[in-house]
PDB file of C-alpha atoms in Angstrom:
ATOM      1  CA  MET Z 141     -17.674  28.700  29.424  1.00 44.00           C
ATOM      2  CA  THR Z 142     -17.079  25.429  28.377  1.00 42.00           C
ATOM      3  CA  ALA Z 143     -19.886  25.347  25.717  1.00 44.00           C
ATOM      4  CA  VAL Z 144     -18.052  28.568  24.458  1.00 40.00           C
ATOM      5  CA  ILE Z 145     -14.801  26.941  23.810  1.00 38.00           C
ATOM      6  CA  ASP Z 146     -16.637  24.027  22.378  1.00 46.00           C
ATOM      7  CA  GLU Z 147     -18.549  26.625  20.089  1.00 46.00           C
ATOM      8  CA  VAL Z 148     -15.255  28.494  18.990  1.00 40.00           C
ATOM      9  CA  ASP Z 149     -13.529  24.783  18.427  1.00 49.00           C
ATOM     10  CA  THR Z 150     -16.241  23.496  16.090  1.00 47.00           C
ATOM     11  CA  THR Z 151     -16.375  27.128  14.346  1.00 44.00           C
ATOM     12  CA  ARG Z 152     -12.638  26.744  13.491  1.00 45.00           C
ATOM     13  CA  ARG Z 153     -12.974  23.246  12.759  1.00 49.00           C
ATOM     14  CA  ARG Z 154     -15.528  23.802  10.020  1.00 51.00           C
ATOM     15  CA  GLY Z 155     -13.940  26.503   8.153  1.00 49.00           C
ATOM     16  CA  GLY Z 156     -10.534  26.929   6.470  1.00 48.00           C
ATOM     17  CA  VAL Z 157      -7.441  24.615   6.209  1.00 49.00           C
ATOM     18  CA  ARG Z 158      -7.105  24.451  10.216  1.00 55.00           C
ATOM     19  CA  ALA Z 159     -10.386  22.555  10.014  1.00 64.00           C
ATOM     20  CA  LEU Z 160      -8.294  19.659   7.976  1.00 74.00           C
ATOM     21  CA  TRP Z 161      -4.689  20.344   8.996  1.00 76.00           C
ATOM     22  CA  SER Z 162      -2.485  21.145  11.888  1.00 82.00           C
ATOM     23  CA  GLY Z 163       0.892  20.102  10.342  1.00 78.00           C
ATOM     24  CA  ASN Z 164       1.188  17.362  13.140  1.00 83.00           C
ATOM     25  CA  PRO Z 165       1.064  14.147  11.367  1.00 85.00           C
ATOM     26  CA  TRP Z 166       3.840  12.743  12.918  1.00 85.00           C
ATOM     27  CA  ALA Z 167       2.212  12.627  16.621  1.00 86.00           C
ATOM     28  CA  VAL Z 168      -0.011   9.749  14.535  1.00 87.00           C
ATOM     29  CA  VAL Z 169       3.272   8.106  13.459  1.00 85.00           C
ATOM     30  CA  GLN Z 170       4.855   8.153  16.754  1.00 86.00           C
ATOM     31  CA  ARG Z 171       1.637   6.709  18.409  1.00 83.00           C
ATOM     32  CA  GLY Z 172       1.975   3.829  16.219  1.00 81.00           C
ATOM     33  CA  LEU Z 173       5.427   3.377  16.594  1.00 79.00           C
ATOM     34  CA  ILE Z 174       5.007   3.359  20.526  1.00 80.00           C
ATOM     35  CA  ALA Z 175       2.014   0.761  20.195  1.00 76.00           C
ATOM     36  CA  ALA Z 176       3.836  -1.455  17.897  1.00 71.00           C
ATOM     37  CA  ARG Z 177       6.278  -2.262  20.931  1.00 72.00           C
ATOM     38  CA  SER Z 178       3.738  -4.448  22.535  1.00 67.00           C
ATOM     39  CA  SER Z 179       2.830  -6.154  19.545  1.00 63.00           C
ATOM     40  CA  SER Z 180       4.077  -9.567  18.225  1.00 55.00           C
ATOM     41  CA  TRP Z 181       7.241  -9.136  15.648  1.00 63.00           C
ATOM     42  CA  VAL Z 182       6.272 -12.702  14.542  1.00 62.00           C
ATOM     43  CA  VAL Z 183       3.056 -11.329  13.316  1.00 60.00           C
ATOM     44  CA  ILE Z 184       4.474  -8.025  11.696  1.00 63.00           C
ATOM     45  CA  LEU Z 185       7.368 -10.068   9.745  1.00 66.00           C
ATOM     46  CA  SER Z 186       4.877 -12.812   8.555  1.00 67.00           C
ATOM     47  CA  GLY Z 187       4.273 -10.572   5.588  1.00 65.00           C
ATOM     48  CA  PHE Z 188       7.844 -10.241   4.657  1.00 71.00           C
ATOM     49  CA  PHE Z 189       8.255 -14.043   4.508  1.00 79.00           C
ATOM     50  CA  GLU Z 190       5.497 -14.942   2.124  1.00 77.00           C
ATOM     51  CA  PRO Z 191       6.703 -13.368  -0.924  1.00 81.00           C
ATOM     52  CA  VAL Z 192      10.130 -14.842   0.015  1.00 83.00           C
ATOM     53  CA  PHE Z 193       8.688 -18.493   0.027  1.00 86.00           C
ATOM     54  CA  TYR Z 194       7.266 -17.717  -3.153  1.00 84.00           C
ATOM     55  CA  LEU Z 195      10.621 -16.543  -4.746  1.00 87.00           C
ATOM     56  CA  ALA Z 196      12.168 -19.682  -3.227  1.00 86.00           C
ATOM     57  CA  SER Z 197       9.528 -22.053  -4.638  1.00 86.00           C
ATOM     58  CA  MET Z 198       8.856 -20.501  -8.084  1.00 86.00           C
ATOM     59  CA  GLY Z 199      11.860 -18.249  -8.762  1.00 83.00           C
ATOM     60  CA  ILE Z 200      14.436 -20.767  -7.745  1.00 78.00           C
ATOM     61  CA  GLY Z 201      12.313 -24.306  -8.267  1.00 82.00           C
ATOM     62  CA  LEU Z 202      10.220 -23.717 -11.142  1.00 83.00           C
ATOM     63  CA  GLY Z 203      12.593 -21.297 -12.916  1.00 84.00           C
ATOM     64  CA  GLY Z 204      14.694 -24.127 -13.449  1.00 80.00           C
ATOM     65  CA  LEU Z 205      12.135 -25.642 -15.978  1.00 84.00           C
ATOM     66  CA  VAL Z 206      11.247 -22.067 -17.226  1.00 86.00           C
ATOM     67  CA  GLY Z 207      14.378 -20.655 -18.100  1.00 85.00           C
ATOM     68  CA  ASP Z 208      14.623 -16.861 -19.519  1.00 90.00           C
ATOM     69  CA  VAL Z 209      11.514 -14.628 -19.891  1.00 91.00           C
ATOM     70  CA  GLN Z 210      11.411 -12.012 -22.407  1.00 88.00           C
ATOM     71  CA  VAL Z 211      10.730  -8.430 -20.558  1.00 88.00           C
ATOM     72  CA  ALA Z 212      11.335  -6.359 -23.542  1.00 80.00           C
ATOM     73  CA  ALA Z 213      12.294  -6.588 -27.081  1.00 73.00           C
ATOM     74  CA  GLY Z 214      15.643  -8.311 -27.188  1.00 79.00           C
ATOM     75  CA  VAL Z 215      15.975  -8.477 -23.208  1.00 86.00           C
ATOM     76  CA  SER Z 216      15.444 -11.695 -21.487  1.00 91.00           C
ATOM     77  CA  VAL Z 217      16.200 -12.442 -17.981  1.00 93.00           C
ATOM     78  CA  PRO Z 218      16.177 -15.604 -15.723  1.00 93.00           C
ATOM     79  CA  TYR Z 219      12.772 -16.389 -14.191  1.00 93.00           C
ATOM     80  CA  ALA Z 220      13.793 -15.673 -10.865  1.00 92.00           C
ATOM     81  CA  ALA Z 221      14.885 -12.393 -11.843  1.00 93.00           C
ATOM     82  CA  PHE Z 222      11.575 -11.743 -13.727  1.00 94.00           C
ATOM     83  CA  ILE Z 223       9.498 -12.427 -10.408  1.00 94.00           C
ATOM     84  CA  ALA Z 224      11.645 -10.997  -7.928  1.00 94.00           C
ATOM     85  CA  PRO Z 225      10.569  -7.147  -8.495  1.00 94.00           C
ATOM     86  CA  ALA Z 226       6.834  -8.445  -8.752  1.00 93.00           C
ATOM     87  CA  LEU Z 227       7.098 -10.035  -5.424  1.00 92.00           C
ATOM     88  CA  LEU Z 228       8.797  -7.021  -4.218  1.00 91.00           C
ATOM     89  CA  ALA Z 229       6.029  -4.609  -5.033  1.00 92.00           C
ATOM     90  CA  VAL Z 230       3.510  -7.487  -3.417  1.00 88.00           C
ATOM     91  CA  SER Z 231       5.450  -7.080  -0.248  1.00 84.00           C
ATOM     92  CA  ALA Z 232       5.346  -3.479  -0.188  1.00 85.00           C
ATOM     93  CA  MET Z 233       1.097  -3.790  -1.207  1.00 87.00           C
ATOM     94  CA  ASN Z 234       1.180  -6.430   1.457  1.00 81.00           C
ATOM     95  CA  GLY Z 235       2.845  -4.201   4.027  1.00 79.00           C
ATOM     96  CA  ALA Z 236       1.023  -1.160   3.411  1.00 83.00           C
ATOM     97  CA  ILE Z 237      -2.599  -2.661   3.101  1.00 84.00           C
ATOM     98  CA  TYR Z 238      -2.323  -4.437   6.407  1.00 80.00           C
ATOM     99  CA  ASP Z 239      -1.791  -1.495   8.204  1.00 78.00           C
ATOM    100  CA  SER Z 240      -4.205   0.900   6.354  1.00 82.00           C
ATOM    101  CA  THR Z 241      -7.205  -1.505   6.419  1.00 84.00           C
ATOM    102  CA  TRP Z 242      -7.042  -3.912   9.542  1.00 80.00           C
ATOM    103  CA  ASN Z 243      -5.618  -2.021  11.919  1.00 80.00           C
ATOM    104  CA  VAL Z 244      -7.344   1.082  10.682  1.00 83.00           C
ATOM    105  CA  PHE Z 245     -10.802  -0.639  10.922  1.00 84.00           C
ATOM    106  CA  PHE Z 246     -10.145  -1.838  14.697  1.00 84.00           C
ATOM    107  CA  LYS Z 247      -9.103   1.855  15.436  1.00 82.00           C
ATOM    108  CA  LEU Z 248     -12.169   3.340  13.697  1.00 80.00           C
ATOM    109  CA  ASN Z 249     -15.023   1.060  14.530  1.00 79.00           C
ATOM    110  CA  TYR Z 250     -14.047  -0.505  17.939  1.00 81.00           C
ATOM    111  CA  GLY Z 251     -10.864   1.349  19.482  1.00 78.00           C
ATOM    112  CA  LYS Z 252     -12.698   4.898  18.821  1.00 79.00           C
ATOM    113  CA  LEU Z 253      -8.794   5.918  18.585  1.00 82.00           C
ATOM    114  CA  TYR Z 254      -9.831   8.641  15.703  1.00 80.00           C
ATOM    115  CA  GLU Z 255     -12.378  10.036  17.803  1.00 80.00           C
ATOM    116  CA  GLY Z 256      -9.893  11.037  20.469  1.00 82.00           C
ATOM    117  CA  MET Z 257      -7.238  12.257  18.071  1.00 84.00           C
ATOM    118  CA  LEU Z 258     -10.237  14.591  16.527  1.00 80.00           C
ATOM    119  CA  ALA Z 259     -10.933  15.915  19.822  1.00 81.00           C
ATOM    120  CA  THR Z 260      -7.271  17.699  19.745  1.00 81.00           C
ATOM    121  CA  SER Z 261      -5.716  19.914  17.660  1.00 82.00           C
ATOM    122  CA  LEU Z 262      -5.171  17.235  14.874  1.00 84.00           C
ATOM    123  CA  GLY Z 263      -7.284  17.532  11.818  1.00 82.00           C
ATOM    124  CA  PRO Z 264      -8.546  14.718   9.669  1.00 83.00           C
ATOM    125  CA  LEU Z 265      -5.693  14.979   7.063  1.00 81.00           C
ATOM    126  CA  ASP Z 266      -3.399  15.076  10.065  1.00 86.00           C
ATOM    127  CA  VAL Z 267      -4.917  11.637  11.069  1.00 85.00           C
ATOM    128  CA  ALA Z 268      -5.243  10.098   7.486  1.00 83.00           C
ATOM    129  CA  LEU Z 269      -1.329  11.164   6.404  1.00 86.00           C
ATOM    130  CA  GLY Z 270      -0.208  10.002  10.044  1.00 87.00           C
ATOM    131  CA  GLU Z 271      -1.935   6.556   9.738  1.00 84.00           C
ATOM    132  CA  ILE Z 272      -0.696   6.349   6.113  1.00 84.00           C
ATOM    133  CA  LEU Z 273       3.003   7.279   6.688  1.00 86.00           C
ATOM    134  CA  TYR Z 274       3.136   4.564   9.388  1.00 84.00           C
ATOM    135  CA  ALA Z 275       1.804   2.166   7.116  1.00 80.00           C
ATOM    136  CA  LEU Z 276       4.692   3.196   4.796  1.00 84.00           C
ATOM    137  CA  LEU Z 277       7.150   2.464   7.381  1.00 81.00           C
ATOM    138  CA  ARG Z 278       6.012  -1.065   7.353  1.00 76.00           C
ATOM    139  CA  GLY Z 279       6.007  -1.596   3.664  1.00 75.00           C
ATOM    140  CA  LEU Z 280       9.640  -0.110   3.407  1.00 80.00           C
ATOM    141  CA  LEU Z 281      10.875  -2.669   6.304  1.00 79.00           C
ATOM    142  CA  TYR Z 282       9.518  -5.583   4.122  1.00 79.00           C
ATOM    143  CA  ALA Z 283      11.096  -3.657   0.798  1.00 81.00           C
ATOM    144  CA  CYS Z 284      14.249  -3.222   2.217  1.00 84.00           C
ATOM    145  CA  GLY Z 285      14.718  -7.052   3.476  1.00 84.00           C
ATOM    146  CA  PHE Z 286      13.424  -8.321   0.380  1.00 87.00           C
ATOM    147  CA  MET Z 287      15.943  -6.076  -1.767  1.00 89.00           C
ATOM    148  CA  ILE Z 288      18.711  -7.622   0.438  1.00 89.00           C
ATOM    149  CA  ILE Z 289      17.634 -11.143  -0.323  1.00 89.00           C
ATOM    150  CA  MET Z 290      17.521 -10.151  -4.243  1.00 90.00           C
ATOM    151  CA  GLN Z 291      20.938  -8.475  -4.064  1.00 90.00           C
ATOM    152  CA  ALA Z 292      22.247 -12.002  -2.131  1.00 89.00           C
ATOM    153  CA  PHE Z 293      20.845 -14.019  -5.049  1.00 89.00           C
ATOM    154  CA  GLY Z 294      21.929 -11.913  -8.023  1.00 91.00           C
ATOM    155  CA  LEU Z 295      18.797 -10.521  -8.970  1.00 91.00           C
ATOM    156  CA  ASN Z 296      19.231  -6.908  -9.375  1.00 92.00           C
ATOM    157  CA  LEU Z 297      20.770  -6.713 -12.540  1.00 90.00           C
ATOM    158  CA  ALA Z 298      21.322  -2.994 -13.367  1.00 91.00           C
ATOM    159  CA  PRO Z 299      22.440  -0.196 -11.007  1.00 93.00           C
ATOM    160  CA  THR Z 300      19.213   1.362 -11.492  1.00 94.00           C
ATOM    161  CA  ALA Z 301      18.008  -1.123  -9.226  1.00 93.00           C
ATOM    162  CA  ILE Z 302      18.479   1.153  -6.168  1.00 92.00           C
ATOM    163  CA  LEU Z 303      15.954   3.300  -7.164  1.00 94.00           C
ATOM    164  CA  ALA Z 304      13.638   0.301  -6.704  1.00 93.00           C
ATOM    165  CA  LEU Z 305      13.361   1.531  -3.001  1.00 91.00           C
ATOM    166  CA  PRO Z 306      11.741   4.947  -3.683  1.00 92.00           C
ATOM    167  CA  ALA Z 307       9.409   3.233  -6.038  1.00 94.00           C
ATOM    168  CA  VAL Z 308       8.234   0.953  -3.565  1.00 92.00           C
ATOM    169  CA  LEU Z 309       7.627   3.579  -1.318  1.00 92.00           C
ATOM    170  CA  LEU Z 310       5.397   5.295  -4.056  1.00 94.00           C
ATOM    171  CA  VAL Z 311       3.614   1.974  -4.456  1.00 93.00           C
ATOM    172  CA  ALA Z 312       3.170   1.569  -0.812  1.00 91.00           C
ATOM    173  CA  PHE Z 313       1.892   5.250  -0.340  1.00 91.00           C
ATOM    174  CA  GLY Z 314      -0.833   4.668  -3.119  1.00 92.00           C
ATOM    175  CA  PHE Z 315      -2.006   1.412  -1.642  1.00 92.00           C
ATOM    176  CA  ALA Z 316      -2.095   2.505   2.144  1.00 88.00           C
ATOM    177  CA  SER Z 317      -4.146   5.828   1.134  1.00 89.00           C
ATOM    178  CA  LEU Z 318      -6.566   4.016  -1.219  1.00 89.00           C
ATOM    179  CA  GLY Z 319      -6.887   1.431   1.496  1.00 88.00           C
ATOM    180  CA  MET Z 320      -7.576   3.422   4.222  1.00 87.00           C
ATOM    181  CA  ALA Z 321     -10.156   5.279   2.260  1.00 87.00           C
ATOM    182  CA  VAL Z 322     -12.032   2.085   1.408  1.00 87.00           C
ATOM    183  CA  THR Z 323     -12.026   0.846   4.981  1.00 87.00           C
ATOM    184  CA  SER Z 324     -13.358   4.019   5.998  1.00 84.00           C
ATOM    185  CA  TYR Z 325     -16.633   2.819   4.485  1.00 85.00           C
ATOM    186  CA  MET Z 326     -16.673  -0.655   6.194  1.00 85.00           C
ATOM    187  CA  LYS Z 327     -18.801  -1.553   9.267  1.00 81.00           C
ATOM    188  CA  THR Z 328     -18.381  -5.176   9.719  1.00 81.00           C
ATOM    189  CA  PHE Z 329     -15.442  -7.492   9.709  1.00 77.00           C
ATOM    190  CA  GLN Z 330     -17.454  -9.666   6.997  1.00 79.00           C
ATOM    191  CA  HIS Z 331     -16.693  -6.530   4.899  1.00 77.00           C
ATOM    192  CA  MET Z 332     -13.161  -6.808   5.365  1.00 78.00           C
ATOM    193  CA  ASP Z 333     -12.944  -9.944   3.265  1.00 80.00           C
ATOM    194  CA  TRP Z 334     -13.866  -8.010   0.435  1.00 84.00           C
ATOM    195  CA  ILE Z 335     -10.039  -6.789   0.423  1.00 84.00           C
ATOM    196  CA  ASN Z 336      -8.948 -10.116   0.116  1.00 82.00           C
ATOM    197  CA  ILE Z 337     -11.044 -10.929  -2.943  1.00 86.00           C
ATOM    198  CA  VAL Z 338      -9.594  -8.131  -4.527  1.00 87.00           C
ATOM    199  CA  LEU Z 339      -6.011  -8.678  -3.498  1.00 88.00           C
ATOM    200  CA  LEU Z 340      -5.746 -12.308  -4.646  1.00 88.00           C
ATOM    201  CA  PRO Z 341      -6.759 -11.575  -8.350  1.00 89.00           C
ATOM    202  CA  MET Z 342      -4.423  -8.790  -8.530  1.00 91.00           C
ATOM    203  CA  PHE Z 343      -1.345 -10.727  -7.203  1.00 90.00           C
ATOM    204  CA  LEU Z 344      -2.175 -13.456  -9.476  1.00 89.00           C
ATOM    205  CA  PHE Z 345      -2.714 -11.678 -12.775  1.00 91.00           C
ATOM    206  CA  SER Z 346      -0.862  -8.434 -12.753  1.00 93.00           C
ATOM    207  CA  ALA Z 347       2.182 -10.135 -14.715  1.00 91.00           C
ATOM    208  CA  THR Z 348       3.488 -11.084 -11.630  1.00 92.00           C
ATOM    209  CA  LEU Z 349       4.533 -14.753 -12.453  1.00 90.00           C
ATOM    210  CA  TYR Z 350       4.211 -14.459 -16.055  1.00 87.00           C
ATOM    211  CA  PRO Z 351       4.193 -12.177 -18.782  1.00 91.00           C
ATOM    212  CA  ILE Z 352       1.048 -10.045 -19.643  1.00 92.00           C
ATOM    213  CA  ASP Z 353       1.260 -10.701 -23.142  1.00 90.00           C
ATOM    214  CA  ILE Z 354       0.319 -14.098 -22.797  1.00 90.00           C
ATOM    215  CA  TYR Z 355      -3.134 -13.269 -22.181  1.00 90.00           C
ATOM    216  CA  PRO Z 356      -5.853 -11.972 -24.936  1.00 92.00           C
ATOM    217  CA  GLN Z 357      -5.498  -8.494 -25.634  1.00 93.00           C
ATOM    218  CA  TRP Z 358      -8.898  -7.358 -23.953  1.00 93.00           C
ATOM    219  CA  ILE Z 359      -7.823  -9.319 -20.720  1.00 92.00           C
ATOM    220  CA  GLN Z 360      -4.392  -7.394 -20.925  1.00 94.00           C
ATOM    221  CA  SER Z 361      -6.591  -4.229 -20.961  1.00 94.00           C
ATOM    222  CA  VAL Z 362      -8.308  -5.090 -17.590  1.00 93.00           C
ATOM    223  CA  ILE Z 363      -5.119  -6.328 -16.133  1.00 93.00           C
ATOM    224  CA  MET Z 364      -3.323  -2.417 -17.008  1.00 95.00           C
ATOM    225  CA  ALA Z 365      -6.120  -1.190 -14.962  1.00 94.00           C
ATOM    226  CA  PHE Z 366      -4.712  -3.012 -11.742  1.00 93.00           C
ATOM    227  CA  PRO Z 367      -2.835  -0.361  -9.420  1.00 95.00           C
ATOM    228  CA  LEU Z 368      -0.251  -3.451  -8.785  1.00 95.00           C
ATOM    229  CA  TRP Z 369       0.647  -4.106 -12.571  1.00 96.00           C
ATOM    230  CA  HIS Z 370       1.781  -0.294 -12.766  1.00 96.00           C
ATOM    231  CA  GLY Z 371       3.791  -0.853  -9.390  1.00 96.00           C
ATOM    232  CA  VAL Z 372       5.247  -4.446 -10.832  1.00 96.00           C
ATOM    233  CA  GLU Z 373       6.240  -3.092 -14.106  1.00 95.00           C
ATOM    234  CA  LEU Z 374       7.907   0.197 -12.606  1.00 96.00           C
ATOM    235  CA  ILE Z 375       9.893  -1.762 -10.248  1.00 96.00           C
ATOM    236  CA  ARG Z 376      10.785  -4.596 -12.770  1.00 95.00           C
ATOM    237  CA  GLY Z 377      12.112  -2.184 -15.207  1.00 95.00           C
ATOM    238  CA  LEU Z 378      14.218  -0.478 -12.402  1.00 95.00           C
ATOM    239  CA  THR Z 379      15.469  -3.819 -11.218  1.00 95.00           C
ATOM    240  CA  THR Z 380      16.558  -5.245 -14.963  1.00 94.00           C
ATOM    241  CA  GLY Z 381      17.740  -2.176 -16.080  1.00 92.00           C
ATOM    242  CA  VAL Z 382      15.039  -1.644 -18.855  1.00 92.00           C
ATOM    243  CA  ILE Z 383      14.094   2.095 -18.494  1.00 92.00           C
ATOM    244  CA  THR Z 384      11.280   3.151 -20.797  1.00 91.00           C
ATOM    245  CA  GLY Z 385       9.083   6.155 -21.015  1.00 92.00           C
ATOM    246  CA  ALA Z 386       5.971   4.331 -19.878  1.00 91.00           C
ATOM    247  CA  MET Z 387       7.418   4.254 -16.556  1.00 95.00           C
ATOM    248  CA  LEU Z 388       6.233   7.965 -16.002  1.00 96.00           C
ATOM    249  CA  TRP Z 389       2.753   6.718 -16.675  1.00 96.00           C
ATOM    250  CA  HIS Z 390       3.149   4.149 -13.817  1.00 96.00           C
ATOM    251  CA  ILE Z 391       4.482   6.790 -11.748  1.00 96.00           C
ATOM    252  CA  LEU Z 392       1.580   9.235 -12.428  1.00 97.00           C
ATOM    253  CA  TYR Z 393      -1.034   6.408 -11.830  1.00 97.00           C
ATOM    254  CA  TYR Z 394      -0.060   6.223  -8.117  1.00 96.00           C
ATOM    255  CA  VAL Z 395       0.288  10.103  -7.955  1.00 96.00           C
ATOM    256  CA  VAL Z 396      -3.562  10.321  -8.843  1.00 96.00           C
ATOM    257  CA  MET Z 397      -4.153   6.949  -6.596  1.00 95.00           C
ATOM    258  CA  ILE Z 398      -2.579   8.798  -3.590  1.00 93.00           C
ATOM    259  CA  ALA Z 399      -4.219  12.089  -4.045  1.00 93.00           C
ATOM    260  CA  VAL Z 400      -7.781  10.037  -4.427  1.00 93.00           C
ATOM    261  CA  GLY Z 401      -7.070   8.479  -1.585  1.00 90.00           C
ATOM    262  CA  LEU Z 402      -6.011  11.254   0.906  1.00 87.00           C
ATOM    263  CA  VAL Z 403      -9.132  13.393  -0.473  1.00 88.00           C
ATOM    264  CA  PHE Z 404     -11.613  10.566   0.209  1.00 89.00           C
ATOM    265  CA  THR Z 405      -9.942   9.538   3.658  1.00 84.00           C
ATOM    266  CA  THR Z 406      -9.927  13.298   4.635  1.00 83.00           C
ATOM    267  CA  LYS Z 407     -13.662  13.842   3.876  1.00 85.00           C
ATOM    268  CA  ARG Z 408     -14.873  10.267   5.486  1.00 84.00           C
ATOM    269  CA  LEU Z 409     -13.079  11.402   8.691  1.00 80.00           C
ATOM    270  CA  ARG Z 410     -14.668  14.870   9.051  1.00 81.00           C
ATOM    271  CA  ALA Z 411     -18.191  13.472   7.930  1.00 83.00           C
ATOM    272  CA  LEU Z 412     -17.985  10.702  10.441  1.00 76.00           C
ATOM    273  CA  PHE Z 413     -16.500  13.062  13.568  1.00 72.00           C
ATOM    274  CA  LEU Z 414     -16.562  16.624  13.058  1.00 66.00           C
ATOM    275  CA  ASP Z 415     -19.722  17.095  10.916  1.00 59.00           C
TER     276      ASP Z 415
END
């Protein structure tokens, strides 16, 4: 009887939408929130303080020497207001990447958590989307806290700054989905070091601390391929009030990034545990 049930379940999973999706990603989110109760909040909040320290040391300290920075033709802002939205994007990236890479890696290779999840009615897309949504909560937590600090220091220069929060969610969603897809291919903790090798150059060169036009043209083209640069430009435009048509391209970049990440993660989880 058990063999018959297993055969029916395997058949159901191999074909149709039900093989990928049961419509219950929130079960994965709920499990993550319950597990977070036993976690150290100091560790969770550590990712929030890093960009705050950068803002205090460089935005306020170095900003006194730099003065104003041009963000568009005829529009200049204080240096602190220039780097604050970039650090907001970095904060969202850090929160999303942490949960979608290191946590997912442990659950995938050591905790064997996903094998248990996929033995239930959940499909690979439920697991992938649930983990990504949980990572979004962390990114949103960091972003909201940082936005409060920006408002307190008068670094939100336009009413459109409120739209930076949904923009931050988009950025976090993109990094979380792609981060989980990449992590599903990693086998050892040494492989995880590759993530830091990628994140550090993105942080330093994505027009976070200085304008992109200080670089030669060919380097600018490379930087414009970085996902963080698109997030920085999108959020900076909203907080400074410099709204341009290029923002649509930044949004489209993340929509494609999210789609690619979800597709690869779903296929990878199915290949690992179901096929």
